[in-house]
Amino acid sequence: MLSLEMASAFFAAALVLSLAPGPDNIFVLTQSALYGAGAGMVTTLGLATGLCVHTTAVALGVAVIFRSSPTAFWLLKILGACYLLYLAWLSFRSGAALARVPEAPGAAARGGAQFPGYGALYRRGILMNVTNPKVCLFFLAFLPQFCEPERGSVPVQVVLLGALFILATILVFFSVAALGGRLARRFNASRRGQIFVNRAAGLVFLGLAAALLVTGQ
């Protein structure tokens, strides 16, 4: 088991890392600005599920494959970039439509654009995270540094550290979602504001796709 001192130090580091601007929190902010705070929180839960996958991969040693195999790394990177480009296309396509935040879970947005649904947002979060090889490699490099082999099973410690990192991520990203929800209420009040936020979201997704494509192993 982890010592209290090590767990506390790791959790503090995880909070700081979650606060740093990156693809995931920008993604949460974008979805919240489009569809409201609830959408950003559901997206966060999807991202957290993706982190569970990465944690399991590190604990089982699967992540080493992506560090040692350029082909596997390249394929996952291309898949992630293609998905981000797809999200960019969806954002630009709905740029001229007036979308409103749904009043109830699963409700369709009034106007031209349709709220994708919380299930779709949850899946977006998972795909956004799982198809980013940088997250997998980051976990592979970061989590083992806080393990204490003399205190028991390293894979179990990796799982515990991953759980702490996920908790820190949820706390920070829920705050980001709340901020995005305020932006949604402001921009969804006008057609011009909705066009702006959709096009801005499209540009963000394009930028994230480009950044992922130029990432080296």
Tab-separated table of C-alpha atoms in Angstrom:
chain	number	residue	atom	x	y	z
A	1	MET	CA	0.000	0.000	0.000
A	2	LEU	CA	1.029	3.586	-0.521
A	3	SER	CA	2.235	5.650	2.406
A	4	LEU	CA	0.109	8.648	3.370
A	5	GLU	CA	2.993	11.003	2.581
A	6	MET	CA	3.496	9.594	-0.907
A	7	ALA	CA	-0.227	9.559	-1.655
A	8	SER	CA	-0.566	13.193	-0.519
A	9	ALA	CA	2.410	14.311	-2.608
A	10	PHE	CA	1.046	12.506	-5.648
A	11	PHE	CA	-2.461	13.957	-5.242
A	12	ALA	CA	-1.051	17.487	-4.981
A	13	ALA	CA	0.997	16.927	-8.140
A	14	ALA	CA	-2.065	15.521	-9.916
A	15	LEU	CA	-4.116	18.605	-9.035
A	16	VAL	CA	-1.430	20.892	-10.453
A	17	LEU	CA	-1.156	18.838	-13.634
A	18	SER	CA	-4.940	18.834	-14.071
A	19	LEU	CA	-4.981	22.628	-13.797
A	20	ALA	CA	-2.376	23.031	-16.547
A	21	PRO	CA	-4.020	23.879	-19.911
A	22	GLY	CA	-4.141	20.791	-22.104
A	23	PRO	CA	-6.297	18.951	-24.645
A	24	ASP	CA	-8.582	17.357	-22.057
A	25	ASN	CA	-9.575	20.404	-20.027
A	26	ILE	CA	-9.899	22.454	-23.223
A	27	PHE	CA	-12.179	19.718	-24.540
A	28	VAL	CA	-14.328	19.885	-21.388
A	29	LEU	CA	-14.503	23.683	-21.592
A	30	THR	CA	-15.550	23.497	-25.238
A	31	GLN	CA	-18.339	20.972	-24.639
A	32	SER	CA	-19.571	22.979	-21.624
A	33	ALA	CA	-19.609	26.202	-23.627
A	34	LEU	CA	-21.649	24.480	-26.326
A	35	TYR	CA	-24.145	22.515	-24.233
A	36	GLY	CA	-23.881	23.594	-20.592
A	37	ALA	CA	-22.126	22.573	-17.391
A	38	GLY	CA	-23.854	19.179	-17.231
A	39	ALA	CA	-22.455	18.284	-20.639
A	40	GLY	CA	-18.947	19.164	-19.494
A	41	MET	CA	-19.316	17.047	-16.374
A	42	VAL	CA	-20.522	14.041	-18.363
A	43	THR	CA	-17.621	14.551	-20.775
A	44	THR	CA	-15.304	14.613	-17.756
A	45	LEU	CA	-16.665	11.250	-16.617
A	46	GLY	CA	-15.900	9.896	-20.092
A	47	LEU	CA	-12.353	11.211	-19.869
A	48	ALA	CA	-12.035	9.654	-16.417
A	49	THR	CA	-13.117	6.316	-17.856
A	50	GLY	CA	-10.372	6.685	-20.454
A	51	LEU	CA	-7.890	7.277	-17.651
A	52	CYS	CA	-9.046	3.988	-16.113
A	53	VAL	CA	-8.025	2.300	-19.375
A	54	HIS	CA	-4.590	3.953	-19.303
A	55	THR	CA	-4.096	3.055	-15.641
A	56	THR	CA	-4.936	-0.575	-16.355
A	57	ALA	CA	-2.567	-0.570	-19.336
A	58	VAL	CA	0.307	0.688	-17.193
A	59	ALA	CA	-0.465	-1.769	-14.398
A	60	LEU	CA	-0.467	-4.669	-16.862
A	61	GLY	CA	2.578	-3.415	-18.764
A	62	VAL	CA	0.666	-2.969	-22.028
A	63	ALA	CA	1.717	0.680	-22.286
A	64	VAL	CA	5.295	-0.449	-22.938
A	65	ILE	CA	4.138	-1.558	-26.392
A	66	PHE	CA	3.353	2.023	-27.388
A	67	ARG	CA	6.704	3.213	-26.099
A	68	SER	CA	8.661	0.524	-27.949
A	69	SER	CA	6.585	0.159	-31.145
A	70	PRO	CA	6.565	3.157	-33.524
A	71	THR	CA	3.843	1.504	-35.605
A	72	ALA	CA	1.446	1.072	-32.673
A	73	PHE	CA	2.116	4.633	-31.536
A	74	TRP	CA	1.552	6.001	-35.052
A	75	LEU	CA	-1.707	4.095	-35.562
A	76	LEU	CA	-3.190	5.280	-32.273
A	77	LYS	CA	-2.078	8.837	-32.996
A	78	ILE	CA	-3.721	8.819	-36.456
A	79	LEU	CA	-6.931	7.394	-35.004
A	80	GLY	CA	-7.067	10.120	-32.362
A	81	ALA	CA	-6.381	12.897	-34.890
A	82	CYS	CA	-9.101	11.588	-37.224
A	83	TYR	CA	-11.626	11.636	-34.384
A	84	LEU	CA	-10.712	15.226	-33.496
A	85	LEU	CA	-11.095	16.225	-37.148
A	86	TYR	CA	-14.534	14.608	-37.129
A	87	LEU	CA	-15.518	16.696	-34.095
A	88	ALA	CA	-14.203	19.807	-35.847
A	89	TRP	CA	-16.370	19.002	-38.873
A	90	LEU	CA	-19.438	18.598	-36.642
A	91	SER	CA	-18.748	21.964	-35.014
A	92	PHE	CA	-18.312	23.834	-38.297
A	93	ARG	CA	-21.401	22.160	-39.767
A	94	SER	CA	-23.556	23.404	-36.905
A	95	GLY	CA	-21.953	26.845	-36.881
A	96	ALA	CA	-24.968	28.584	-38.379
A	97	ALA	CA	-27.568	26.899	-36.177
A	98	LEU	CA	-28.982	28.230	-32.935
A	99	ALA	CA	-28.477	25.500	-30.349
A	100	ARG	CA	-29.801	25.765	-26.824
A	101	VAL	CA	-28.802	23.878	-23.713
A	102	PRO	CA	-31.390	21.134	-23.095
A	103	GLU	CA	-33.627	21.516	-20.068
A	104	ALA	CA	-33.561	17.792	-19.242
A	105	PRO	CA	-31.140	14.919	-19.889
A	106	GLY	CA	-31.535	13.561	-23.396
A	107	ALA	CA	-33.729	16.427	-24.548
A	108	ALA	CA	-33.146	17.652	-28.080
A	109	ALA	CA	-31.849	21.163	-28.522
A	110	ARG	CA	-34.340	23.613	-29.938
A	111	GLY	CA	-33.406	25.279	-33.159
A	112	GLY	CA	-31.291	23.929	-36.020
A	113	ALA	CA	-28.668	21.988	-34.112
A	114	GLN	CA	-29.366	18.900	-32.037
A	115	PHE	CA	-27.957	18.249	-28.589
A	116	PRO	CA	-25.933	15.027	-29.090
A	117	GLY	CA	-27.125	13.497	-25.825
A	118	TYR	CA	-25.243	12.727	-22.646
A	119	GLY	CA	-24.423	9.212	-23.802
A	120	ALA	CA	-22.715	10.581	-26.908
A	121	LEU	CA	-20.779	13.126	-24.837
A	122	TYR	CA	-19.655	10.393	-22.462
A	123	ARG	CA	-18.396	8.320	-25.405
A	124	ARG	CA	-16.629	11.372	-26.829
A	125	GLY	CA	-14.741	11.756	-23.570
A	126	ILE	CA	-13.654	8.129	-23.618
A	127	LEU	CA	-12.498	8.237	-27.245
A	128	MET	CA	-10.764	11.584	-26.778
A	129	ASN	CA	-8.681	10.140	-23.957
A	130	VAL	CA	-8.096	6.552	-25.072
A	131	THR	CA	-6.912	7.550	-28.559
A	132	ASN	CA	-4.294	9.957	-27.207
A	133	PRO	CA	-1.033	7.983	-26.910
A	134	LYS	CA	0.570	10.850	-25.001
A	135	VAL	CA	-1.682	10.140	-22.022
A	136	CYS	CA	-0.680	6.484	-22.023
A	137	LEU	CA	3.025	7.316	-22.184
A	138	PHE	CA	2.623	10.022	-19.551
A	139	PHE	CA	1.069	7.540	-17.142
A	140	LEU	CA	3.823	5.060	-17.927
A	141	ALA	CA	6.466	7.641	-17.017
A	142	PHE	CA	4.638	9.370	-14.146
A	143	LEU	CA	2.857	6.772	-12.017
A	144	PRO	CA	5.810	4.415	-11.320
A	145	GLN	CA	7.833	7.294	-9.876
A	146	PHE	CA	5.502	7.353	-6.860
A	147	CYS	CA	5.454	3.608	-6.285
A	148	GLU	CA	7.205	2.156	-3.253
A	149	PRO	CA	8.152	-1.471	-4.055
A	150	GLU	CA	9.043	-2.168	-0.446
A	151	ARG	CA	5.415	-1.482	0.532
A	152	GLY	CA	3.842	-4.194	-1.615
A	153	SER	CA	2.604	-4.962	-5.125
A	154	VAL	CA	3.619	-2.320	-7.672
A	155	PRO	CA	0.626	-2.981	-10.013
A	156	VAL	CA	-1.736	-2.439	-7.068
A	157	GLN	CA	0.026	0.819	-6.231
A	158	VAL	CA	-0.250	1.911	-9.868
A	159	VAL	CA	-4.019	1.323	-9.731
A	160	LEU	CA	-4.298	3.331	-6.499
A	161	LEU	CA	-2.253	6.185	-7.969
A	162	GLY	CA	-4.393	6.121	-11.093
A	163	ALA	CA	-7.520	6.386	-8.929
A	164	LEU	CA	-6.082	9.411	-7.124
A	165	PHE	CA	-5.177	11.045	-10.430
A	166	ILE	CA	-8.710	10.439	-11.728
A	167	LEU	CA	-10.192	11.987	-8.574
A	168	ALA	CA	-8.007	15.081	-8.978
A	169	THR	CA	-8.989	15.325	-12.642
A	170	ILE	CA	-12.704	15.121	-11.849
A	171	LEU	CA	-12.462	17.845	-9.186
A	172	VAL	CA	-10.622	20.239	-11.505
A	173	PHE	CA	-12.577	19.457	-14.663
A	174	PHE	CA	-15.957	19.805	-12.926
A	175	SER	CA	-14.860	23.354	-12.050
A	176	VAL	CA	-13.919	23.914	-15.691
A	177	ALA	CA	-17.345	22.587	-16.707
A	178	ALA	CA	-19.056	25.056	-14.375
A	179	LEU	CA	-17.136	27.894	-16.031
A	180	GLY	CA	-18.064	26.585	-19.466
A	181	GLY	CA	-21.714	26.427	-18.416
A	182	ARG	CA	-21.671	30.151	-17.733
A	183	LEU	CA	-20.279	30.723	-21.198
A	184	ALA	CA	-23.044	28.531	-22.647
A	185	ARG	CA	-25.782	30.600	-21.030
A	186	ARG	CA	-24.192	33.750	-22.405
A	187	PHE	CA	-23.501	32.636	-25.960
A	188	ASN	CA	-26.637	30.542	-26.477
A	189	ALA	CA	-28.741	33.624	-25.878
A	190	SER	CA	-28.030	34.897	-29.407
A	191	ARG	CA	-27.588	33.426	-32.855
A	192	ARG	CA	-24.330	35.295	-33.350
A	193	GLY	CA	-22.960	33.995	-30.061
A	194	GLN	CA	-23.836	30.408	-30.951
A	195	ILE	CA	-22.173	30.720	-34.353
A	196	PHE	CA	-19.067	32.100	-32.667
A	197	VAL	CA	-18.780	29.342	-30.062
A	198	ASN	CA	-19.350	26.578	-32.629
A	199	ARG	CA	-16.682	27.937	-34.943
A	200	ALA	CA	-14.318	28.480	-32.028
A	201	ALA	CA	-14.890	24.872	-30.976
A	202	GLY	CA	-14.116	23.730	-34.514
A	203	LEU	CA	-10.849	25.649	-34.497
A	204	VAL	CA	-9.941	24.163	-31.107
A	205	PHE	CA	-10.507	20.630	-32.399
A	206	LEU	CA	-8.428	21.376	-35.502
A	207	GLY	CA	-5.618	22.678	-33.316
A	208	LEU	CA	-5.732	19.631	-31.054
A	209	ALA	CA	-5.649	17.322	-34.086
A	210	ALA	CA	-2.637	19.159	-35.522
A	211	ALA	CA	-0.824	19.050	-32.173
A	212	LEU	CA	-1.444	15.321	-31.896
A	213	LEU	CA	-0.197	14.644	-35.432
A	214	VAL	CA	3.134	16.389	-34.841
A	215	THR	CA	3.704	14.614	-31.524
A	216	GLY	CA	6.786	12.463	-31.576
A	217	GLN	CA	7.093	9.163	-29.779
